[in-house]
GROMACS .gro file of C-alpha atoms in nm:
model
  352
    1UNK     CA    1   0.000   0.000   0.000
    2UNK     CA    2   0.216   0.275  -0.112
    3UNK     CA    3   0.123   0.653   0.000
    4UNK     CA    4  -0.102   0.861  -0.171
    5UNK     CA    5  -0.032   1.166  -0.286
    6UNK     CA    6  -0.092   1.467  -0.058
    7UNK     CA    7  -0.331   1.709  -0.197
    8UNK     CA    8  -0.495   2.050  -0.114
    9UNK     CA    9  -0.865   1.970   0.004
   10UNK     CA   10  -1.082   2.042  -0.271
   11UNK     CA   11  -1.325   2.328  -0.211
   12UNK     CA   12  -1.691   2.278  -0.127
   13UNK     CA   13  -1.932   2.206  -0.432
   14UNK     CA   14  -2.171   2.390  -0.492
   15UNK     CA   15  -2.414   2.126  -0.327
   16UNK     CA   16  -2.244   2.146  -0.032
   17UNK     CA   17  -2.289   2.496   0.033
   18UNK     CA   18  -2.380   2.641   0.352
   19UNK     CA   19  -2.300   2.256   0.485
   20UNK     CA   20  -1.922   2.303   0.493
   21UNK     CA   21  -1.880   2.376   0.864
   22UNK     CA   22  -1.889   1.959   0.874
   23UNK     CA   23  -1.585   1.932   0.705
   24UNK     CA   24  -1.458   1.811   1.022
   25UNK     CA   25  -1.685   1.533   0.987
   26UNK     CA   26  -1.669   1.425   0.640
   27UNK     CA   27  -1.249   1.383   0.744
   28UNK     CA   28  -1.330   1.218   1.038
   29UNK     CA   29  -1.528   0.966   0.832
   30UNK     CA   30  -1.200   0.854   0.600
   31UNK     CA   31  -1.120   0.638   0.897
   32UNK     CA   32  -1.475   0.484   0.891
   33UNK     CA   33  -1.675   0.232   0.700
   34UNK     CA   34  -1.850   0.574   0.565
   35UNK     CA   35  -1.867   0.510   0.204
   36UNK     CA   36  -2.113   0.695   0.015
   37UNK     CA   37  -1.928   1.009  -0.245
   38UNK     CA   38  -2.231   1.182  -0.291
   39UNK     CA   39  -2.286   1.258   0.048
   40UNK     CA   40  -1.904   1.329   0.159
   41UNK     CA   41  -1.739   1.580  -0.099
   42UNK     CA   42  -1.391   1.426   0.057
   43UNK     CA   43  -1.519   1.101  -0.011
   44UNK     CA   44  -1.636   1.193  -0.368
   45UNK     CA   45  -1.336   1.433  -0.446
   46UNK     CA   46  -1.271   1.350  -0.837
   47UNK     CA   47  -0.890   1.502  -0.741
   48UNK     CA   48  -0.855   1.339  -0.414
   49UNK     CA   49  -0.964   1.001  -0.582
   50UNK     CA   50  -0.762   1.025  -0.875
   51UNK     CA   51  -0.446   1.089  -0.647
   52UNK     CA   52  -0.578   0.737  -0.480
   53UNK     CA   53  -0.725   0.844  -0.150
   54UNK     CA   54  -1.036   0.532  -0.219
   55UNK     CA   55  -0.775   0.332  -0.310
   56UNK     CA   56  -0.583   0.368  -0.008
   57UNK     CA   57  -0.878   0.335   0.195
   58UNK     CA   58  -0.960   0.054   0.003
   59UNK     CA   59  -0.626  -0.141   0.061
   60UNK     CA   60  -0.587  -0.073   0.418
   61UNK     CA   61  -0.946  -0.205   0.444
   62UNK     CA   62  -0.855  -0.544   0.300
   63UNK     CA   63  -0.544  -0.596   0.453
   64UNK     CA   64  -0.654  -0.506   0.794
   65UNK     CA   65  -0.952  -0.809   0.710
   66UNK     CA   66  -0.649  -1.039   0.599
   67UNK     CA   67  -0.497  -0.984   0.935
   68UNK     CA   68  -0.821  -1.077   1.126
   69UNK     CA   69  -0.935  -1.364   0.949
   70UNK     CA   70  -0.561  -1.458   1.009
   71UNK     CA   71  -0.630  -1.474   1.382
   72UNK     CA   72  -0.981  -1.600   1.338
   73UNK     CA   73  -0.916  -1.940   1.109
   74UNK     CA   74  -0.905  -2.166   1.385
   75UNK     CA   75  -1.231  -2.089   1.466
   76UNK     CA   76  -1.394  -2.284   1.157
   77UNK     CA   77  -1.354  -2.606   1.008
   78UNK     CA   78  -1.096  -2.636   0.715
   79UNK     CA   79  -1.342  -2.693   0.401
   80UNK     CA   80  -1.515  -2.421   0.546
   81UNK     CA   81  -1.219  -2.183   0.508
   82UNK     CA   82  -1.074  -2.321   0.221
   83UNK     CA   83  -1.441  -2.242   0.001
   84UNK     CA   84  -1.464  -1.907   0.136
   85UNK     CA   85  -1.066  -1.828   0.067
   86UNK     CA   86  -1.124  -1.948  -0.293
   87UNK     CA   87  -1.446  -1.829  -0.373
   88UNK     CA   88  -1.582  -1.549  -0.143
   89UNK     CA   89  -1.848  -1.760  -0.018
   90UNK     CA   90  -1.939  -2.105   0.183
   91UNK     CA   91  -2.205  -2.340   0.071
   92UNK     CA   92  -2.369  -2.621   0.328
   93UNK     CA   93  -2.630  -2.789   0.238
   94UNK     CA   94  -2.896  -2.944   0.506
   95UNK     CA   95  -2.714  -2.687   0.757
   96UNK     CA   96  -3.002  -2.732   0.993
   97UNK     CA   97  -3.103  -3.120   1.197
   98UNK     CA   98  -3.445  -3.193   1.031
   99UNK     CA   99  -3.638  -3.175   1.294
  100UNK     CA  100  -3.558  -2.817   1.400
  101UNK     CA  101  -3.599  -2.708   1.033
  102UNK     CA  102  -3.974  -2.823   1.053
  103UNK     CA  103  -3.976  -2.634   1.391
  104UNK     CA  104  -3.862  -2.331   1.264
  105UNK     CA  105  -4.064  -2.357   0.934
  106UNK     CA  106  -4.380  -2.381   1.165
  107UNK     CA  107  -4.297  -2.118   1.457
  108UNK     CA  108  -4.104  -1.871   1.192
  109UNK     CA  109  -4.426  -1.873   0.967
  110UNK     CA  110  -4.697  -1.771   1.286
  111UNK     CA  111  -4.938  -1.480   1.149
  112UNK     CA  112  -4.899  -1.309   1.532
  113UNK     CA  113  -4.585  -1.217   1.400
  114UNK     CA  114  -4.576  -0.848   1.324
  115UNK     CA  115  -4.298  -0.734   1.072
  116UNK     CA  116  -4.196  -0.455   0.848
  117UNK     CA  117  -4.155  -0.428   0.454
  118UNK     CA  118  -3.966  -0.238   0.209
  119UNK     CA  119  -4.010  -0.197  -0.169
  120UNK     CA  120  -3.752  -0.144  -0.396
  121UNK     CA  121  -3.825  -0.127  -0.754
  122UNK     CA  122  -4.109  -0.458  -0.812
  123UNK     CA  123  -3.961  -0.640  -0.516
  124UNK     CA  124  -4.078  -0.588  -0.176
  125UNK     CA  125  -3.873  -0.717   0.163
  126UNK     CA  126  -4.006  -0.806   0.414
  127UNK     CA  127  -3.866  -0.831   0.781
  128UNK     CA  128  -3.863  -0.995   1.124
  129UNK     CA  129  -3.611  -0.918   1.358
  130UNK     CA  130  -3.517  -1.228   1.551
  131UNK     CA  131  -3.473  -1.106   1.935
  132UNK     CA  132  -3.532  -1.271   2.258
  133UNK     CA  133  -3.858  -1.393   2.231
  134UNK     CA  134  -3.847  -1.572   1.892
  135UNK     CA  135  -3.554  -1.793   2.005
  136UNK     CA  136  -3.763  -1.841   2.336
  137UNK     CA  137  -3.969  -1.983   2.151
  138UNK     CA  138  -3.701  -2.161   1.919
  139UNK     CA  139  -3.461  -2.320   2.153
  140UNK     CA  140  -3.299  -2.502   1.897
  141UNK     CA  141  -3.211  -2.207   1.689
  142UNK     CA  142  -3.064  -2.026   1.986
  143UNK     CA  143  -2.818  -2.270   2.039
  144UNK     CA  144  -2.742  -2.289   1.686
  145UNK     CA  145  -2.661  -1.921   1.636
  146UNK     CA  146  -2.459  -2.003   1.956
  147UNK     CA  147  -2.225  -2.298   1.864
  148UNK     CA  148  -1.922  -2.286   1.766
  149UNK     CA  149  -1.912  -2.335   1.411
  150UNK     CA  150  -2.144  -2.090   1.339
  151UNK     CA  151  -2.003  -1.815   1.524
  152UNK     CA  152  -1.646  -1.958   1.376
  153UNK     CA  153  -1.809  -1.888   1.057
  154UNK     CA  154  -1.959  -1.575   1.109
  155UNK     CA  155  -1.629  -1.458   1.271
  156UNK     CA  156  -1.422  -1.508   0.959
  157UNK     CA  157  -1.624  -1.394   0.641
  158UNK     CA  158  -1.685  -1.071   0.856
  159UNK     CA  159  -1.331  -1.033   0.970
  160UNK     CA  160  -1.499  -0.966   1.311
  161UNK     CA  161  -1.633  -1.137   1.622
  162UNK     CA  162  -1.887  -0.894   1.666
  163UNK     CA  163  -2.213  -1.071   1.674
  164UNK     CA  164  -2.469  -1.067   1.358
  165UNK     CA  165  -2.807  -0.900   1.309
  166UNK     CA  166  -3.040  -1.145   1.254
  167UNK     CA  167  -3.363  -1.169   1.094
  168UNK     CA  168  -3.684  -1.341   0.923
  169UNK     CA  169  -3.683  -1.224   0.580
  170UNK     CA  170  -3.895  -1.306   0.331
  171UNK     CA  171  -3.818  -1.152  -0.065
  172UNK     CA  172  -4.123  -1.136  -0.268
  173UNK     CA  173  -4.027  -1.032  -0.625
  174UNK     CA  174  -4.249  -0.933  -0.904
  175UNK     CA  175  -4.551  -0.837  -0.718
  176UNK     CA  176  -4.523  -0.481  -0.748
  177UNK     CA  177  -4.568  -0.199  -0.966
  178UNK     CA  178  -4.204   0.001  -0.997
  179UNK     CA  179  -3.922  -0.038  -1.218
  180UNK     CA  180  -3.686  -0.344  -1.218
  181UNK     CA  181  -3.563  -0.398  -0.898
  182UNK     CA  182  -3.214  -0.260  -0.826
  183UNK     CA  183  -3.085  -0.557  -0.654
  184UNK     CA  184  -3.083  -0.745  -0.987
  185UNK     CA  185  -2.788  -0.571  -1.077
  186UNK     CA  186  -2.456  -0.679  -0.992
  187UNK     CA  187  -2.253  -0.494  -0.742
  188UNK     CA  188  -2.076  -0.480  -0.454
  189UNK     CA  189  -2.183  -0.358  -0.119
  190UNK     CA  190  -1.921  -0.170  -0.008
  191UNK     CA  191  -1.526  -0.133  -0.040
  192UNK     CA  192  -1.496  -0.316   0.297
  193UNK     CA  193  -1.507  -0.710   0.352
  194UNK     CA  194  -1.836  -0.772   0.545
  195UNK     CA  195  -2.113  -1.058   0.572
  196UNK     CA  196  -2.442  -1.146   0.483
  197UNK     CA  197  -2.525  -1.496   0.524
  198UNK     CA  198  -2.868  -1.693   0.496
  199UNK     CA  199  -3.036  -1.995   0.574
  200UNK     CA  200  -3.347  -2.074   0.319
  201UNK     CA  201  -3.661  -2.224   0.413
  202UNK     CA  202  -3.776  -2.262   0.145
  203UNK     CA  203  -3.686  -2.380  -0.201
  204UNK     CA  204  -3.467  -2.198  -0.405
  205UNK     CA  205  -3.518  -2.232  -0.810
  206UNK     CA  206  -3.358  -2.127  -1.102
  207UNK     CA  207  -3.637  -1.868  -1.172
  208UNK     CA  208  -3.680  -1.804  -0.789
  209UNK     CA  209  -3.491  -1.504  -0.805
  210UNK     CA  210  -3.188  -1.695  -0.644
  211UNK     CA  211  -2.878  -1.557  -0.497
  212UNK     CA  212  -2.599  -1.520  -0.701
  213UNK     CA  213  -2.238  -1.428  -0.704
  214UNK     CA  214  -1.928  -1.425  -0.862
  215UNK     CA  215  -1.663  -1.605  -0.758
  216UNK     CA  216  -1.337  -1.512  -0.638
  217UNK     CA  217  -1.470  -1.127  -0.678
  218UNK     CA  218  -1.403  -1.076  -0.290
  219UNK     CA  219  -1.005  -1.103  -0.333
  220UNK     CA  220  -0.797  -0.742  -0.426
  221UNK     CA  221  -0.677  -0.793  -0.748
  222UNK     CA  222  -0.448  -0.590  -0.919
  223UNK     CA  223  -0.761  -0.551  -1.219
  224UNK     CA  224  -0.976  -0.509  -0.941
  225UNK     CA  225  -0.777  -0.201  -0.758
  226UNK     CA  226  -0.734  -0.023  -1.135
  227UNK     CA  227  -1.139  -0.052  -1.146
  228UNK     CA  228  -1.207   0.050  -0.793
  229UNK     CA  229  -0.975   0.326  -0.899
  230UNK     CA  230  -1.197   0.437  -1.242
  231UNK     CA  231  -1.513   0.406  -1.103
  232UNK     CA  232  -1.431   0.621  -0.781
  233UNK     CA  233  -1.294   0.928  -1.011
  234UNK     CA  234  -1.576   0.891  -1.296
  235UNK     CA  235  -1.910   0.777  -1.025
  236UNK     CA  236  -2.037   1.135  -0.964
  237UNK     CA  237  -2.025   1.202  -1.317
  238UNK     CA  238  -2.177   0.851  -1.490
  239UNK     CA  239  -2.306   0.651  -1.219
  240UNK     CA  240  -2.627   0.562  -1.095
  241UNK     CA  241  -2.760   0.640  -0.773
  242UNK     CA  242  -2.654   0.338  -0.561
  243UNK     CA  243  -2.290   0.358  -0.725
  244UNK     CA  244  -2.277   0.718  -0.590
  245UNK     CA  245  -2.362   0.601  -0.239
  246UNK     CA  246  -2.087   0.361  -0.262
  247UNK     CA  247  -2.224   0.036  -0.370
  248UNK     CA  248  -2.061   0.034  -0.709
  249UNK     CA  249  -2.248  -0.208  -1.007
  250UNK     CA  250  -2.065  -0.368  -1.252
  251UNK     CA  251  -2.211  -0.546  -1.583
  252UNK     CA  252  -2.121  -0.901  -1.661
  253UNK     CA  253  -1.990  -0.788  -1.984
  254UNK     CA  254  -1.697  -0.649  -1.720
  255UNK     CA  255  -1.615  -0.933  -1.541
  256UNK     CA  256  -1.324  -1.080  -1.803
  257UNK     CA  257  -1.196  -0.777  -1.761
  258UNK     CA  258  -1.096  -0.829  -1.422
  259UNK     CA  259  -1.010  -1.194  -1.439
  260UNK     CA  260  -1.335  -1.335  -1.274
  261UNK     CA  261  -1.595  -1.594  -1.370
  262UNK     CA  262  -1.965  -1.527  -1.480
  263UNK     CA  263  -2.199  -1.539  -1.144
  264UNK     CA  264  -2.292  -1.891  -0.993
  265UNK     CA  265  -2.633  -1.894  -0.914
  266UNK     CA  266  -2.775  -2.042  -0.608
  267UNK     CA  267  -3.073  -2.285  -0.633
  268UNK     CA  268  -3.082  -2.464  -0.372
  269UNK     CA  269  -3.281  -2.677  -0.201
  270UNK     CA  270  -3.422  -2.561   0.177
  271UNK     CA  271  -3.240  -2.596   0.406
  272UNK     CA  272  -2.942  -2.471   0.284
  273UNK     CA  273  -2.666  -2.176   0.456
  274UNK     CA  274  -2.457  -1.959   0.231
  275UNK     CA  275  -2.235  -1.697   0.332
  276UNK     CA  276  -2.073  -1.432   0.135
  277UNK     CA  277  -1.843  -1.160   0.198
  278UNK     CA  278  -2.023  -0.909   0.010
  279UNK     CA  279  -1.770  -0.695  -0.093
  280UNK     CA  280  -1.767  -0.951  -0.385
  281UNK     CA  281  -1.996  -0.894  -0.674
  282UNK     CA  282  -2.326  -1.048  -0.618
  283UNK     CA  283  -2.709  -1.012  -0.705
  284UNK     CA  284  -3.050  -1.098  -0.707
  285UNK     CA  285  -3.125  -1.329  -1.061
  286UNK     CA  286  -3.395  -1.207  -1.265
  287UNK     CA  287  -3.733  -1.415  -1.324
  288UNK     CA  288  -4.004  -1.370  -1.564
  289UNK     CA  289  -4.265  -1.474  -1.235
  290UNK     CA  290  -4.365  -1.326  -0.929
  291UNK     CA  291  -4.128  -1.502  -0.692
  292UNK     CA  292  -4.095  -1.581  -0.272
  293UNK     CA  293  -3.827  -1.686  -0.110
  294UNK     CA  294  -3.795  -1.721   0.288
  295UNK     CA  295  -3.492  -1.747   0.463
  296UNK     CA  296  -3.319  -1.610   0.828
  297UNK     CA  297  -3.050  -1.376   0.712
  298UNK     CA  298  -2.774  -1.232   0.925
  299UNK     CA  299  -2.551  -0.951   0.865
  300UNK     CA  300  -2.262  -0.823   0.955
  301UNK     CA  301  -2.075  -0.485   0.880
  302UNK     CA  302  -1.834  -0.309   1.177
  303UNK     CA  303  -1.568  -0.041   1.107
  304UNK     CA  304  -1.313  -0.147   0.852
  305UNK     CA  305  -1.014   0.006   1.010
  306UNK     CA  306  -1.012  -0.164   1.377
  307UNK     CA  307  -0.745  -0.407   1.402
  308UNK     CA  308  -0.886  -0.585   1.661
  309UNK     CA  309  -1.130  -0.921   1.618
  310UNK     CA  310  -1.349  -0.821   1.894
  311UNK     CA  311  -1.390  -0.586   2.187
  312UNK     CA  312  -1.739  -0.498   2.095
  313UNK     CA  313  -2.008  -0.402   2.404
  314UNK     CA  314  -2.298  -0.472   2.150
  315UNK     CA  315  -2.184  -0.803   2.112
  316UNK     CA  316  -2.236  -0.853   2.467
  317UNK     CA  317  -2.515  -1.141   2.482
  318UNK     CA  318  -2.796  -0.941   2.673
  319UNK     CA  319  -2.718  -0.650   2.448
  320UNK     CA  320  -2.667  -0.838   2.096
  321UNK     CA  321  -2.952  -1.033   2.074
  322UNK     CA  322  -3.201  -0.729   2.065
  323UNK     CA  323  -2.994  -0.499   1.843
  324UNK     CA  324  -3.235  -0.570   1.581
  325UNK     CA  325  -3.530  -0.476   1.763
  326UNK     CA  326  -3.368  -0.170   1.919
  327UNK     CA  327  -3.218  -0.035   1.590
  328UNK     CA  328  -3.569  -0.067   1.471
  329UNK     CA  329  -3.660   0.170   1.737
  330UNK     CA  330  -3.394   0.466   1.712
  331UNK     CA  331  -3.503   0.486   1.368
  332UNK     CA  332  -3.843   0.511   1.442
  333UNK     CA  333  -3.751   0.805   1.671
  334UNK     CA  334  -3.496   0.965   1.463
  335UNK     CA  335  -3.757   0.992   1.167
  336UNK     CA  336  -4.003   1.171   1.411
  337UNK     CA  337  -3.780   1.405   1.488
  338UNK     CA  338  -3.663   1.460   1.079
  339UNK     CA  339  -3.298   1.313   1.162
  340UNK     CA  340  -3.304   1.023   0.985
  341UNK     CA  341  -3.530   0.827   0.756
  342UNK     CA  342  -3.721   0.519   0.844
  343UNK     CA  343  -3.734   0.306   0.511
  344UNK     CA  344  -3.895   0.026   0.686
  345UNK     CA  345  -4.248  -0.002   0.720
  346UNK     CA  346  -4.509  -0.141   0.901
  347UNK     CA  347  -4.693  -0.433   0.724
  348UNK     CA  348  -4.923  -0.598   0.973
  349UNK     CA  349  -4.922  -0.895   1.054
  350UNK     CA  350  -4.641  -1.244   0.918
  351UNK     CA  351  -4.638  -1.393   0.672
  352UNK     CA  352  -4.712  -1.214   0.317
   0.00000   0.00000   0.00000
C-alpha cells in the first residue's frame, strides 16, 4: 500500500454549500466504514480520488480483514475456510437437523408475527427481527446461532467477532408496480469485507430469483484495484444512484476484464446456509414470475479500520440479541424528529 499523494482539500461544491462547517466530519469519516461520495465531498473528491485516497482506503481495508481472518481461522472447520478463501463464499447444504428445520418452518411462519416491509423497484422485503422472544420460543435455533461453528463462521467472512443481526426475511419479487428492482444488478456492497449470510426455508429455483455471485470477486486484485480506482474518479459524473452512495455495479460484460468468472447462481434446495463476503460482486437473478423466497438472514458490517477481532459491548449477549429490535426503534424516533429516515415499514401482521 504505497502513499497517496498529498493534496490540497478540494473546495466545497456547490451542493455542499452552507454545509461546509462539517468538514470536520466528512475527514473524520475517511477512517470509517462511511462510504457513500455523494454525500461526503472528501469522499467523492474527483482530485482526491484520482491521487488514490479510495484506493488507499480501500487497501488498508482489505489488509486489515487479511490480518483478522488470520487470527480467526481456527475458529472454523478447514473446508469451510478453504471455500470461502477461494471463492468469497461457503455453501452447506442441510445446515439445519431436520427436525428443528420443521420447527422453525412452523414457529417462523406464525401470522402473530408483526414485521416490516420495504419496496424497492417490483420487489418488496419483508422483515422480522429475531430477538429474545423468537428464540424463546425456538430453543434449537438459539443454540445454533450459539455454537461454535457458526459463530467460527460468522467470525471469519466478517473479519470480526462482533455478533450478527439477525432476521426473518422473506423476498417477494415481481408483485409490485415500480421499475426493475435494483438488486438485480450486480454490485458490490461496499469497499470493505463484510457478511451477509442466509439460511433458506424454502426452495430456491432457477427462476426463484436466487442468490448469485461471482466467484473469487471478494479477493484485491491488481484488475480489481485499477477498477475501484476508475469508477471512484468517474461515479459522480456517470453513475447511478446506488454507485454514488458507494455500492458500485458492474455489468457481466466487465467481469473478463478483471479476471473473474460469470456469477454462480444459487438454487438450492431448503435448508441450505450460504455466506458471502459481500464486498464480492453479487445479485439478485432475474425471473419472468412473481417469486418468494424465505430465509433467516444475518448480517454483519463493523468499522473497517479496527485491528482488533473483537472488543465490541454490543456483542455482549444481553445487548446483541435485541440490536435488531432496538435499531428498529432509534429509527423510528430519529424519523419523528426529521434526523433520519425510516425506510422500513409497518406491514401488519407475518407472513405475506
Amino acid at each position: 500500500m504505497g502513499p497517496i499523494k498529498v493534496v490540497a482539500l478540494p473546495a466545497p461544491p456547490a451542493r455542499a454549500g452552507s454545509q461546509w462547517w462539517r468538514a470536520p466530519f466528512w475527514v473524520l469519516a475517511l477512517l470509517t466504514g462511511a462510504k457513500s461520495f455523494a454525500d461526503n465531498p472528501i469522499l467523492g473528491s474527483q482530485r482526491l480520488n484520482a491521487s488514490g485516497l479510495h484506493v488507499w482506503r480501500l487497501k488498508l481495508a482489505h489488509a486489515l480483514a487479511r490480518s483478522r481472518r488470520a487470527r480467526l481461522a481456527q475458529r472454523l472447520p478447514a473446508d469451510w475456510k478453504e471455500q470461502f478463501d477461494r471463492n468469497g463464499f461457503v455453501v452447506v447444504r442441510d445446515f439445519l437437523p431436520p427436525r428443528l428445520l420443521e420447527e422453525i418452518q412452523t414457529e417462523l411462519l406464525d401470522p402473530r408475527l408483526e414485521c416490516r416491509s420495504q419496496q424497492q423497484g417490483d420487489t418488496v422485503t419483508t422483515r422480522i427481527p429475531i430477538g429474545p422472544r423468537v428464540l424463546r420460543r425456538l430453543p434449537g435455533l438459539a443454540a445454533v446461532l450459539d455454537s461454535a461453528n457458526w459463530k467460527g463462521l460468522m467470525a471469519y467472512v466478517a473479519s470480526t467477532r462482533s455478533t450478527p443481526l439477525y432476521y426473518l426475511q422473506a423476498i417477494a419479487g415481481g408483485v409490485s408496480d415500480g421499475p426493475p428492482d435494483p438488486q438485480l444488478q450486480l454490485h458490490s456492497d461496499t469497499f470493505q469485507p463484510s457478511l451477509k449470510a442466509w439460511i433458506f426455508l424454502t426452495d430456491v429455483p432457477e427462476d426463484g430469483r436466487p442468490l448469485t455471485y461471482v466467484a473469487g470477486s471478494h479477493r484485491l486484485s491488481d484488475e480489481r484495484i485499477s477498477w475501484e480506482h476508475r469508477k471512484s474518479v468517474e461515479v459522480l459524473k456517470t453513475g447511478d444512484r446506488l454507485s454514488q452512495r458507494g455500492s458500485f455495479r458492474i455489468s457481466p460484460e466487465e467481469l473478463p476484464e478483471l479476471g473473474l468468472p460469470q456469477p454462480t447462481h444459487f438454487s438450492v434446495p431448503a435448508n441450505t446456509l450460504v455466506a458471502v463476503d459481500t464486498c464480492g460482486f453479487h445479485a439478485r437473478a432475474s425471473s419472468d414470475r412473481p417469486t418468494l423466497r424465505i430465509e433467516i438472514w444475518a448480517y454483519s458490517r463493523r468499522s473497517p479500520f479496527l485491528p482488533w477481532t473483537g472488543l465490541d459491548l454490543l456483542s455482549w449477549k444481553p445487548i446483541a440479541m435485541r440490536r435488531a429490535e432496538w435499531l428498529q426503534k432509534i429509527v423510528d424516533w430519529m424519523d419523528r424528529r426529521g434526523w433520519a429516515k425510516q425506510h422500513w415499514q409497518s406491514a401488519g401482521r407475518w407472513p405475506l
